[in-house]
DNA sequence: CATGAATGAGGCTTCATTCAT
DNA sequence: TATGAATGAAGCCTCATTCAT
């Protein structure tokens, strides 16, 4: 009555063969599967709209396991956010901007950023969802903060080189610039649906997307080029 | 002696004497109260996160009345969206860009856009929420589409005047430009929480906000100024 | 997706006839039905063992209504406790102990207490459950405290009269005495199952119950009678 | 140089060399650890409220081991109950009541009972929990029944001696008396939280506890003393 | 025009228990 | 003897929506 009745042995047990290695591997695999499924679900529906049931189902595991590994929905969301930021900053770190001329470095950064957003639409929705919650989860994460120090430094270095050799205007704040570079792509893609609806243009067609990429390059380049009169 | 204070009639007190006209007025008042409450709630929590109960409560009306007027949550959300877009486009329409030099007109548009976003944070969350739903509601609204034709025309006119007199570069797509102007402010404000967390800067402090406004002006102006070599 | 789909009209609506009075009456009736069902369930299974589903089902109402009226399981439990204490103290208050001789008054109080416990076994389980939780709910209830002031006063008055006329020993603390009177019955009934099991006696048979009632009377009377030597 | 501190072997460390004997010893240790942890958890939360997870964790063993040794939660609960009853009856058996005068013997029994309840609060909660389940577990245990025969006999012997020498009234049922002795302490302690809340007294303070002990002695003695007139 | 009562469906989370080694 | 991985069932609670007046 008040005590839960003992569970009868289930009949659909999966008799996975394999040694301790298999178990171990499955543990990692389960965690990864949950994280991947959660990323997809949170991206598609936001934190509030995602369903734990659906995440577990599409990860191929039991809901209880999800809670065993991640604690609760919000902690899982934070885990997803951390993995997501680690991914973009990790990819970004391979750009080797130092090896390029300032203009070429900036062009590559702009292209990378745009392309990353295009190829990882989940990044945008996840970050939007986190902003709806005023970054409540991210604020608690030291890991994510640490990821961003090198980014700012690298951009600052490019700007300095560019200013020194006369390719760029001087006095540009690397954080402001990075936010602008991100803005021009992120907003376009994040708001493509409403913008497309109100301006009656399919902003996500390949042609329009390519046009936008060029436009962003032009805006950034146009802004950075030094004043004609100086 | 104490004079009894007149009882303030409740928003929709049924004790109001009067015929159809009074009833009509109360109806209008109720509708408006619901819409205002819904705007606040949807802005604060998104479509999925907003609670019909809470909207009704904070509007001071019964839930059933809300359904009576608006049908369901999604229809209410669309009503909020339409009102929200009408508001920004209406305010924008009073700018009288035609009366200004191209540069001044552009500056005013940029300032207006930035300031509007700052002063109407609900606009951003509402539009984000609609984008999470792939503009499913907006696509059904003719009203909103119509609101945007004049905007594009007006910007196009400024760009043409600017190109003609040499103040601006030629060949700029007004839609692309408008999206960029919006991007630079919207993204900054929409993502201020996550950006603030990862860059460890309070991007919403008055000082930082003013810095951003100037930066946006510079980016737009820097981009539009004609090439030095031409 | 993220937004819950609208509910289709249910087909099993109960077309209760009747005017506003019916509605009103049903509201009270629903509350009362929930409280009664909750009392039974909490008594049978304790706070932790009771099931909200079962309470709602046996009250003939929807779970959501239960939450609408009572907030949550614990608040419902407190409501049950308050009603339960009000009941016993209310019944007790009709005893008119002042109209009886001290001995007769005490006898009546002992009988009442024993009989109440016998006839209201739910009282015992509910109070036990609350004690398992260290009276966490009761401590927050002013209502219950107020109920007990008259009880102590009334017992004190009987004791004083008894001591004055030589029927009782002097210096008895009314609270200690009341606790003892309650003990002798409550413990017997509350622990009848374990005591019955270990002593191999059916302590709840009518004969044994009557024997216990007399025993309690004797213990109380034996204790209160003044010392022979004095 | 720093001398490396010897690593304390974990409770069930598998690195322990040795044959079956060692394994046996660890097994015993694990069983005991589980039983102790279970006693604490069941006492603190009742059968329904205790968590198998928590028991295993605080015993420092794996949950599966717990099931390996005890079968299931309810069987573990019974094991705890049996050990608990064995403990109190074992301690009681050392009282040597036969060596004392009837009055002194009774006083010692009352004191022992009270003190045991004070020092073993887990006894009370465990027994209460078992009563909530109508002694379903205990009824199946022959071991526990056997423990209680000597108790009844010993009390009966004291009562007879007391009646014979005129110290006690005649005709007292030893089971009734034992239940009353237990009642007066058990109920007070078991219900200290609710009684304290309603009577607004801290019944568990040292001073109040001592007052209760004396009161119980007085009640038992007052009841047992022979009638003055006879 | 307005309302308090009521509900079905589903959401997050917990828990006793078993599996495979 | 011992364990980490995994799960089915169920528990508490919420929420958009409808009913009856």
CSV table of N, CA, C and O in Angstrom, one decimal, chain A residues 47-128:
chain,number,residue,atom,x,y,z
A,47,UNK,N,14.3,25.7,-23.9
A,47,UNK,CA,14.4,25.0,-22.6
A,47,UNK,C,13.0,24.6,-22.2
A,47,UNK,O,12.7,23.4,-21.9
A,48,UNK,N,12.1,25.5,-22.2
A,48,UNK,CA,10.7,25.3,-21.7
A,48,UNK,C,9.9,24.3,-22.6
A,48,UNK,O,9.2,23.5,-22.2
A,49,UNK,N,10.2,24.4,-23.9
A,49,UNK,CA,9.4,23.7,-24.8
A,49,UNK,C,9.9,22.2,-25.0
A,49,UNK,O,9.2,21.4,-25.5
A,50,UNK,N,11.2,22.0,-24.7
A,50,UNK,CA,11.7,20.6,-24.8
A,50,UNK,C,11.0,19.7,-23.8
A,50,UNK,O,10.7,20.1,-22.7
A,51,UNK,N,10.9,18.5,-24.2
A,51,UNK,CA,10.3,17.5,-23.3
A,51,UNK,C,11.3,16.4,-22.9
A,51,UNK,O,11.9,15.8,-23.7
A,52,UNK,N,11.4,16.2,-21.6
A,52,UNK,CA,12.4,15.2,-21.1
A,52,UNK,C,12.1,13.9,-21.7
A,52,UNK,O,13.0,13.1,-22.0
A,53,UNK,N,10.8,13.5,-21.7
A,53,UNK,CA,10.4,12.3,-22.3
A,53,UNK,C,11.0,12.1,-23.7
A,53,UNK,O,11.5,11.0,-24.0
A,54,UNK,N,10.8,13.1,-24.5
A,54,UNK,CA,11.3,13.0,-25.9
A,54,UNK,C,12.8,12.9,-25.9
A,54,UNK,O,13.3,12.2,-26.8
A,55,UNK,N,13.5,13.6,-25.1
A,55,UNK,CA,14.9,13.6,-25.1
A,55,UNK,C,15.4,12.1,-24.8
A,55,UNK,O,16.2,11.5,-25.5
A,56,UNK,N,14.8,11.6,-23.8
A,56,UNK,CA,15.2,10.2,-23.4
A,56,UNK,C,14.8,9.2,-24.5
A,56,UNK,O,15.7,8.4,-24.9
A,57,UNK,N,13.6,9.4,-25.0
A,57,UNK,CA,13.2,8.5,-26.1
A,57,UNK,C,14.2,8.5,-27.3
A,57,UNK,O,14.6,7.5,-27.8
A,58,UNK,N,14.5,9.8,-27.7
A,58,UNK,CA,15.3,9.9,-28.9
A,58,UNK,C,16.8,9.6,-28.6
A,58,UNK,O,17.6,9.3,-29.5
A,59,UNK,N,17.1,9.5,-27.3
A,59,UNK,CA,18.5,9.1,-27.0
A,59,UNK,C,18.5,7.6,-26.8
A,59,UNK,O,19.6,7.0,-26.7
A,60,UNK,N,17.4,7.0,-26.8
A,60,UNK,CA,17.3,5.5,-26.7
A,60,UNK,C,17.6,5.0,-25.3
A,60,UNK,O,18.0,3.9,-25.1
A,61,UNK,N,17.3,5.9,-24.3
A,61,UNK,CA,17.6,5.5,-22.9
A,61,UNK,C,16.3,5.8,-22.1
A,61,UNK,O,15.4,6.5,-22.5
A,62,UNK,N,16.4,5.3,-20.9
A,62,UNK,CA,15.3,5.5,-20.0
A,62,UNK,C,15.4,6.9,-19.3
A,62,UNK,O,16.5,7.4,-19.1
A,63,UNK,N,14.2,7.4,-19.1
A,63,UNK,CA,14.2,8.8,-18.4
A,63,UNK,C,15.1,8.8,-17.2
A,63,UNK,O,15.8,9.7,-16.9
A,64,UNK,N,14.9,7.7,-16.4
A,64,UNK,CA,15.6,7.7,-15.1
A,64,UNK,C,17.1,7.8,-15.3
A,64,UNK,O,17.8,8.4,-14.4
A,65,UNK,N,17.6,7.2,-16.3
A,65,UNK,CA,19.1,7.3,-16.6
A,65,UNK,C,19.5,8.7,-16.8
A,65,UNK,O,20.5,9.1,-16.3
A,66,UNK,N,18.7,9.4,-17.6
A,66,UNK,CA,19.0,10.8,-17.8
A,66,UNK,C,19.1,11.5,-16.5
A,66,UNK,O,20.0,12.3,-16.3
A,67,UNK,N,18.2,11.3,-15.6
A,67,UNK,CA,18.2,12.0,-14.3
A,67,UNK,C,19.4,11.5,-13.5
A,67,UNK,O,20.1,12.3,-12.8
A,68,UNK,N,19.8,10.2,-13.7
A,68,UNK,CA,20.9,9.7,-13.0
A,68,UNK,C,22.2,10.4,-13.4
A,68,UNK,O,23.0,10.8,-12.6
A,69,UNK,N,22.3,10.7,-14.7
A,69,UNK,CA,23.5,11.3,-15.1
A,69,UNK,C,23.5,12.8,-15.0
A,69,UNK,O,24.6,13.4,-14.7
A,70,UNK,N,22.4,13.4,-15.2
A,70,UNK,CA,22.4,14.9,-15.3
A,70,UNK,C,21.7,15.6,-14.2
A,70,UNK,O,21.7,16.9,-14.1
A,71,UNK,N,21.0,14.9,-13.4
A,71,UNK,CA,20.3,15.6,-12.2
A,71,UNK,C,18.9,16.1,-12.5
A,71,UNK,O,18.0,15.7,-11.9
A,72,UNK,N,18.8,17.0,-13.4
A,72,UNK,CA,17.5,17.5,-13.7
A,72,UNK,C,17.6,18.3,-15.1
A,72,UNK,O,18.6,18.4,-15.7
A,73,UNK,N,16.4,18.7,-15.5
A,73,UNK,CA,16.3,19.3,-16.8
A,73,UNK,C,17.2,20.5,-17.0
A,73,UNK,O,17.9,20.7,-18.0
A,74,UNK,N,17.3,21.3,-16.0
A,74,UNK,CA,18.1,22.5,-16.1
A,74,UNK,C,19.6,22.2,-16.1
A,74,UNK,O,20.3,22.9,-16.8
A,75,UNK,N,20.0,21.3,-15.3
A,75,UNK,CA,21.4,20.9,-15.3
A,75,UNK,C,21.8,20.3,-16.7
A,75,UNK,O,22.9,20.5,-17.2
A,76,UNK,N,20.8,19.6,-17.2
A,76,UNK,CA,21.1,19.0,-18.6
A,76,UNK,C,21.2,20.1,-19.6
A,76,UNK,O,22.1,20.1,-20.5
A,77,UNK,N,20.4,21.1,-19.4
A,77,UNK,CA,20.4,22.3,-20.3
A,77,UNK,C,21.8,23.0,-20.2
A,77,UNK,O,22.4,23.3,-21.2
A,78,UNK,N,22.3,23.1,-19.0
A,78,UNK,CA,23.6,23.8,-18.8
A,78,UNK,C,24.7,22.9,-19.5
A,78,UNK,O,25.6,23.4,-20.2
A,79,UNK,N,24.6,21.6,-19.3
A,79,UNK,CA,25.6,20.7,-19.9
A,79,UNK,C,25.6,20.9,-21.4
A,79,UNK,O,26.6,20.9,-22.1
A,80,UNK,N,24.4,21.0,-22.0
A,80,UNK,CA,24.3,21.2,-23.4
A,80,UNK,C,24.9,22.6,-23.8
A,80,UNK,O,25.7,22.7,-24.8
A,81,UNK,N,24.6,23.6,-23.0
A,81,UNK,CA,25.2,24.9,-23.3
A,81,UNK,C,26.7,24.9,-23.3
A,81,UNK,O,27.4,25.4,-24.2
A,82,UNK,N,27.2,24.3,-22.3
A,82,UNK,CA,28.7,24.2,-22.2
A,82,UNK,C,29.3,23.5,-23.3
A,82,UNK,O,30.3,23.9,-23.9
A,83,UNK,N,28.7,22.4,-23.7
A,83,UNK,CA,29.2,21.6,-24.8
A,83,UNK,C,29.1,22.4,-26.1
A,83,UNK,O,30.0,22.4,-27.0
A,84,UNK,N,28.1,23.2,-26.2
A,84,UNK,CA,27.8,24.0,-27.4
A,84,UNK,C,28.9,25.1,-27.5
A,84,UNK,O,29.4,25.3,-28.6
A,85,UNK,N,29.1,25.8,-26.5
A,85,UNK,CA,30.1,26.9,-26.5
A,85,UNK,C,31.5,26.3,-26.7
A,85,UNK,O,32.3,26.9,-27.4
A,86,UNK,N,31.7,25.2,-26.1
A,86,UNK,CA,33.1,24.5,-26.3
A,86,UNK,C,33.3,24.2,-27.7
A,86,UNK,O,34.4,24.4,-28.3
A,87,UNK,N,32.2,23.8,-28.4
A,87,UNK,CA,32.4,23.4,-29.8
A,87,UNK,C,32.7,24.6,-30.7
A,87,UNK,O,33.7,24.6,-31.4
A,88,UNK,N,32.0,25.7,-30.5
A,88,UNK,CA,32.3,26.8,-31.4
A,88,UNK,C,33.6,27.5,-31.1
A,88,UNK,O,34.4,27.7,-32.0
A,89,UNK,N,33.9,27.6,-29.8
A,89,UNK,CA,35.2,28.2,-29.5
A,89,UNK,C,36.4,27.3,-29.9
A,89,UNK,O,37.4,27.7,-30.3
A,90,UNK,N,36.1,26.0,-29.8
A,90,UNK,CA,37.2,25.0,-30.2
A,90,UNK,C,37.4,25.1,-31.7
A,90,UNK,O,38.6,25.2,-32.1
A,91,UNK,N,36.4,25.1,-32.5
A,91,UNK,CA,36.6,25.3,-33.9
A,91,UNK,C,37.3,26.6,-34.3
A,91,UNK,O,38.2,26.6,-35.1
A,92,UNK,N,36.8,27.6,-33.6
A,92,UNK,CA,37.4,28.9,-33.8
A,92,UNK,C,38.9,29.0,-33.6
A,92,UNK,O,39.6,29.7,-34.2
A,93,UNK,N,39.3,28.2,-32.6
A,93,UNK,CA,40.7,28.2,-32.1
A,93,UNK,C,41.6,27.7,-33.2
A,93,UNK,O,42.8,27.9,-33.1
A,94,UNK,N,41.0,27.0,-34.2
A,94,UNK,CA,41.9,26.4,-35.2
A,94,UNK,C,42.1,27.3,-36.4
A,94,UNK,O,42.7,26.9,-37.4
A,95,UNK,N,41.7,28.5,-36.3
A,95,UNK,CA,41.7,29.4,-37.5
A,95,UNK,C,43.1,29.9,-37.8
A,95,UNK,O,43.3,30.4,-39.0
A,96,UNK,N,44.0,30.0,-36.9
A,96,UNK,CA,45.3,30.4,-37.1
A,96,UNK,C,45.4,31.8,-37.7
A,96,UNK,O,46.0,32.1,-38.7
A,97,UNK,N,44.6,32.7,-37.1
A,97,UNK,CA,44.6,34.1,-37.6
A,97,UNK,C,45.9,34.8,-37.6
A,97,UNK,O,46.2,35.7,-38.4
A,98,UNK,N,46.8,34.4,-36.7
A,98,UNK,CA,48.1,35.0,-36.6
A,98,UNK,C,48.9,34.8,-37.8
A,98,UNK,O,49.8,35.6,-38.1
A,99,UNK,N,48.6,33.8,-38.6
A,99,UNK,CA,49.4,33.5,-39.7
A,99,UNK,C,49.0,34.3,-41.0
A,99,UNK,O,49.6,34.2,-42.0
A,100,UNK,N,47.9,35.1,-40.8
A,100,UNK,CA,47.4,35.8,-42.0
A,100,UNK,C,47.6,37.3,-41.8
A,100,UNK,O,47.8,37.8,-40.7
A,101,UNK,N,47.5,38.0,-42.9
A,101,UNK,CA,47.5,39.5,-42.9
A,101,UNK,C,46.2,39.9,-42.1
A,101,UNK,O,45.2,39.2,-42.1
A,102,UNK,N,46.2,41.1,-41.5
A,102,UNK,CA,45.1,41.5,-40.8
A,102,UNK,C,43.8,41.4,-41.6
A,102,UNK,O,42.8,40.9,-41.1
A,103,UNK,N,43.8,41.9,-42.8
A,103,UNK,CA,42.6,41.9,-43.6
A,103,UNK,C,42.1,40.4,-43.9
A,103,UNK,O,41.0,40.1,-43.7
A,104,UNK,N,43.1,39.6,-44.2
A,104,UNK,CA,42.7,38.2,-44.5
A,104,UNK,C,42.2,37.5,-43.2
A,104,UNK,O,41.3,36.7,-43.3
A,105,UNK,N,42.9,37.8,-42.1
A,105,UNK,CA,42.5,37.2,-40.8
A,105,UNK,C,41.0,37.6,-40.5
A,105,UNK,O,40.2,36.8,-40.1
A,106,UNK,N,40.7,38.9,-40.7
A,106,UNK,CA,39.4,39.4,-40.4
A,106,UNK,C,38.4,38.7,-41.3
A,106,UNK,O,37.3,38.3,-40.9
A,107,UNK,N,38.7,38.6,-42.6
A,107,UNK,CA,37.8,38.0,-43.5
A,107,UNK,C,37.6,36.6,-43.1
A,107,UNK,O,36.4,36.1,-43.2
A,108,UNK,N,38.6,35.9,-42.7
A,108,UNK,CA,38.4,34.5,-42.3
A,108,UNK,C,37.6,34.4,-41.1
A,108,UNK,O,36.7,33.5,-41.0
A,109,UNK,N,37.8,35.3,-40.1
A,109,UNK,CA,36.9,35.2,-38.9
A,109,UNK,C,35.5,35.5,-39.3
A,109,UNK,O,34.6,34.8,-38.7
A,110,UNK,N,35.2,36.5,-40.1
A,110,UNK,CA,33.9,36.8,-40.5
A,110,UNK,C,33.2,35.6,-41.2
A,110,UNK,O,32.1,35.2,-40.9
A,111,UNK,N,34.0,35.0,-42.1
A,111,UNK,CA,33.4,33.8,-42.8
A,111,UNK,C,33.2,32.7,-41.9
A,111,UNK,O,32.1,32.0,-42.0
A,112,UNK,N,34.1,32.4,-41.0
A,112,UNK,CA,34.0,31.3,-40.1
A,112,UNK,C,32.7,31.5,-39.3
A,112,UNK,O,31.9,30.6,-39.1
A,113,UNK,N,32.5,32.7,-38.7
A,113,UNK,CA,31.4,33.0,-37.9
A,113,UNK,C,30.1,32.8,-38.6
A,113,UNK,O,29.2,32.1,-38.1
A,114,UNK,N,30.0,33.4,-39.8
A,114,UNK,CA,28.8,33.2,-40.6
A,114,UNK,C,28.5,31.7,-40.9
A,114,UNK,O,27.4,31.2,-40.6
A,115,UNK,N,29.6,31.1,-41.4
A,115,UNK,CA,29.4,29.7,-41.7
A,115,UNK,C,29.0,28.8,-40.5
A,115,UNK,O,28.2,27.9,-40.6
A,116,UNK,N,29.6,29.1,-39.4
A,116,UNK,CA,29.3,28.3,-38.2
A,116,UNK,C,27.8,28.4,-37.9
A,116,UNK,O,27.2,27.5,-37.6
A,117,UNK,N,27.3,29.7,-37.9
A,117,UNK,CA,25.9,29.9,-37.6
A,117,UNK,C,25.0,29.2,-38.6
A,117,UNK,O,24.0,28.6,-38.2
A,118,UNK,N,25.4,29.2,-39.9
A,118,UNK,CA,24.6,28.6,-40.9
A,118,UNK,C,24.6,27.0,-40.7
A,118,UNK,O,23.6,26.4,-40.7
A,119,UNK,N,25.8,26.5,-40.3
A,119,UNK,CA,25.9,25.1,-40.2
A,119,UNK,C,25.4,24.5,-38.8
A,119,UNK,O,25.2,23.3,-38.7
A,120,UNK,N,25.3,25.4,-37.9
A,120,UNK,CA,24.9,25.0,-36.5
A,120,UNK,C,23.8,25.8,-36.0
A,120,UNK,O,23.9,26.6,-35.1
A,121,UNK,N,22.6,25.6,-36.7
A,121,UNK,CA,21.5,26.5,-36.3
A,121,UNK,C,21.1,26.2,-34.8
A,121,UNK,O,20.5,27.1,-34.2
A,122,UNK,N,21.5,25.1,-34.3
A,122,UNK,CA,21.1,24.8,-32.9
A,122,UNK,C,21.8,25.8,-32.0
A,122,UNK,O,21.3,26.2,-30.9
A,123,UNK,N,23.0,26.3,-32.3
A,123,UNK,CA,23.7,27.3,-31.5
A,123,UNK,C,22.8,28.5,-31.2
A,123,UNK,O,22.6,28.9,-30.1
A,124,UNK,N,22.2,28.9,-32.3
A,124,UNK,CA,21.4,30.2,-32.2
A,124,UNK,C,20.2,29.9,-31.3
A,124,UNK,O,19.9,30.7,-30.3
A,125,UNK,N,19.4,28.9,-31.5
A,125,UNK,CA,18.2,28.7,-30.6
A,125,UNK,C,18.6,28.5,-29.2
A,125,UNK,O,17.9,28.9,-28.3
A,126,UNK,N,19.7,27.7,-29.0
A,126,UNK,CA,20.1,27.5,-27.6
A,126,UNK,C,20.5,28.7,-26.9
A,126,UNK,O,20.0,29.0,-25.7
A,127,UNK,N,21.2,29.6,-27.5
A,127,UNK,CA,21.6,30.8,-26.9
A,127,UNK,C,20.5,31.7,-26.7
A,127,UNK,O,20.3,32.4,-25.7
A,128,UNK,N,19.6,31.7,-27.7
A,128,UNK,CA,18.4,32.6,-27.5
A,128,UNK,C,17.6,32.1,-26.2
A,128,UNK,O,17.1,32.9,-25.4
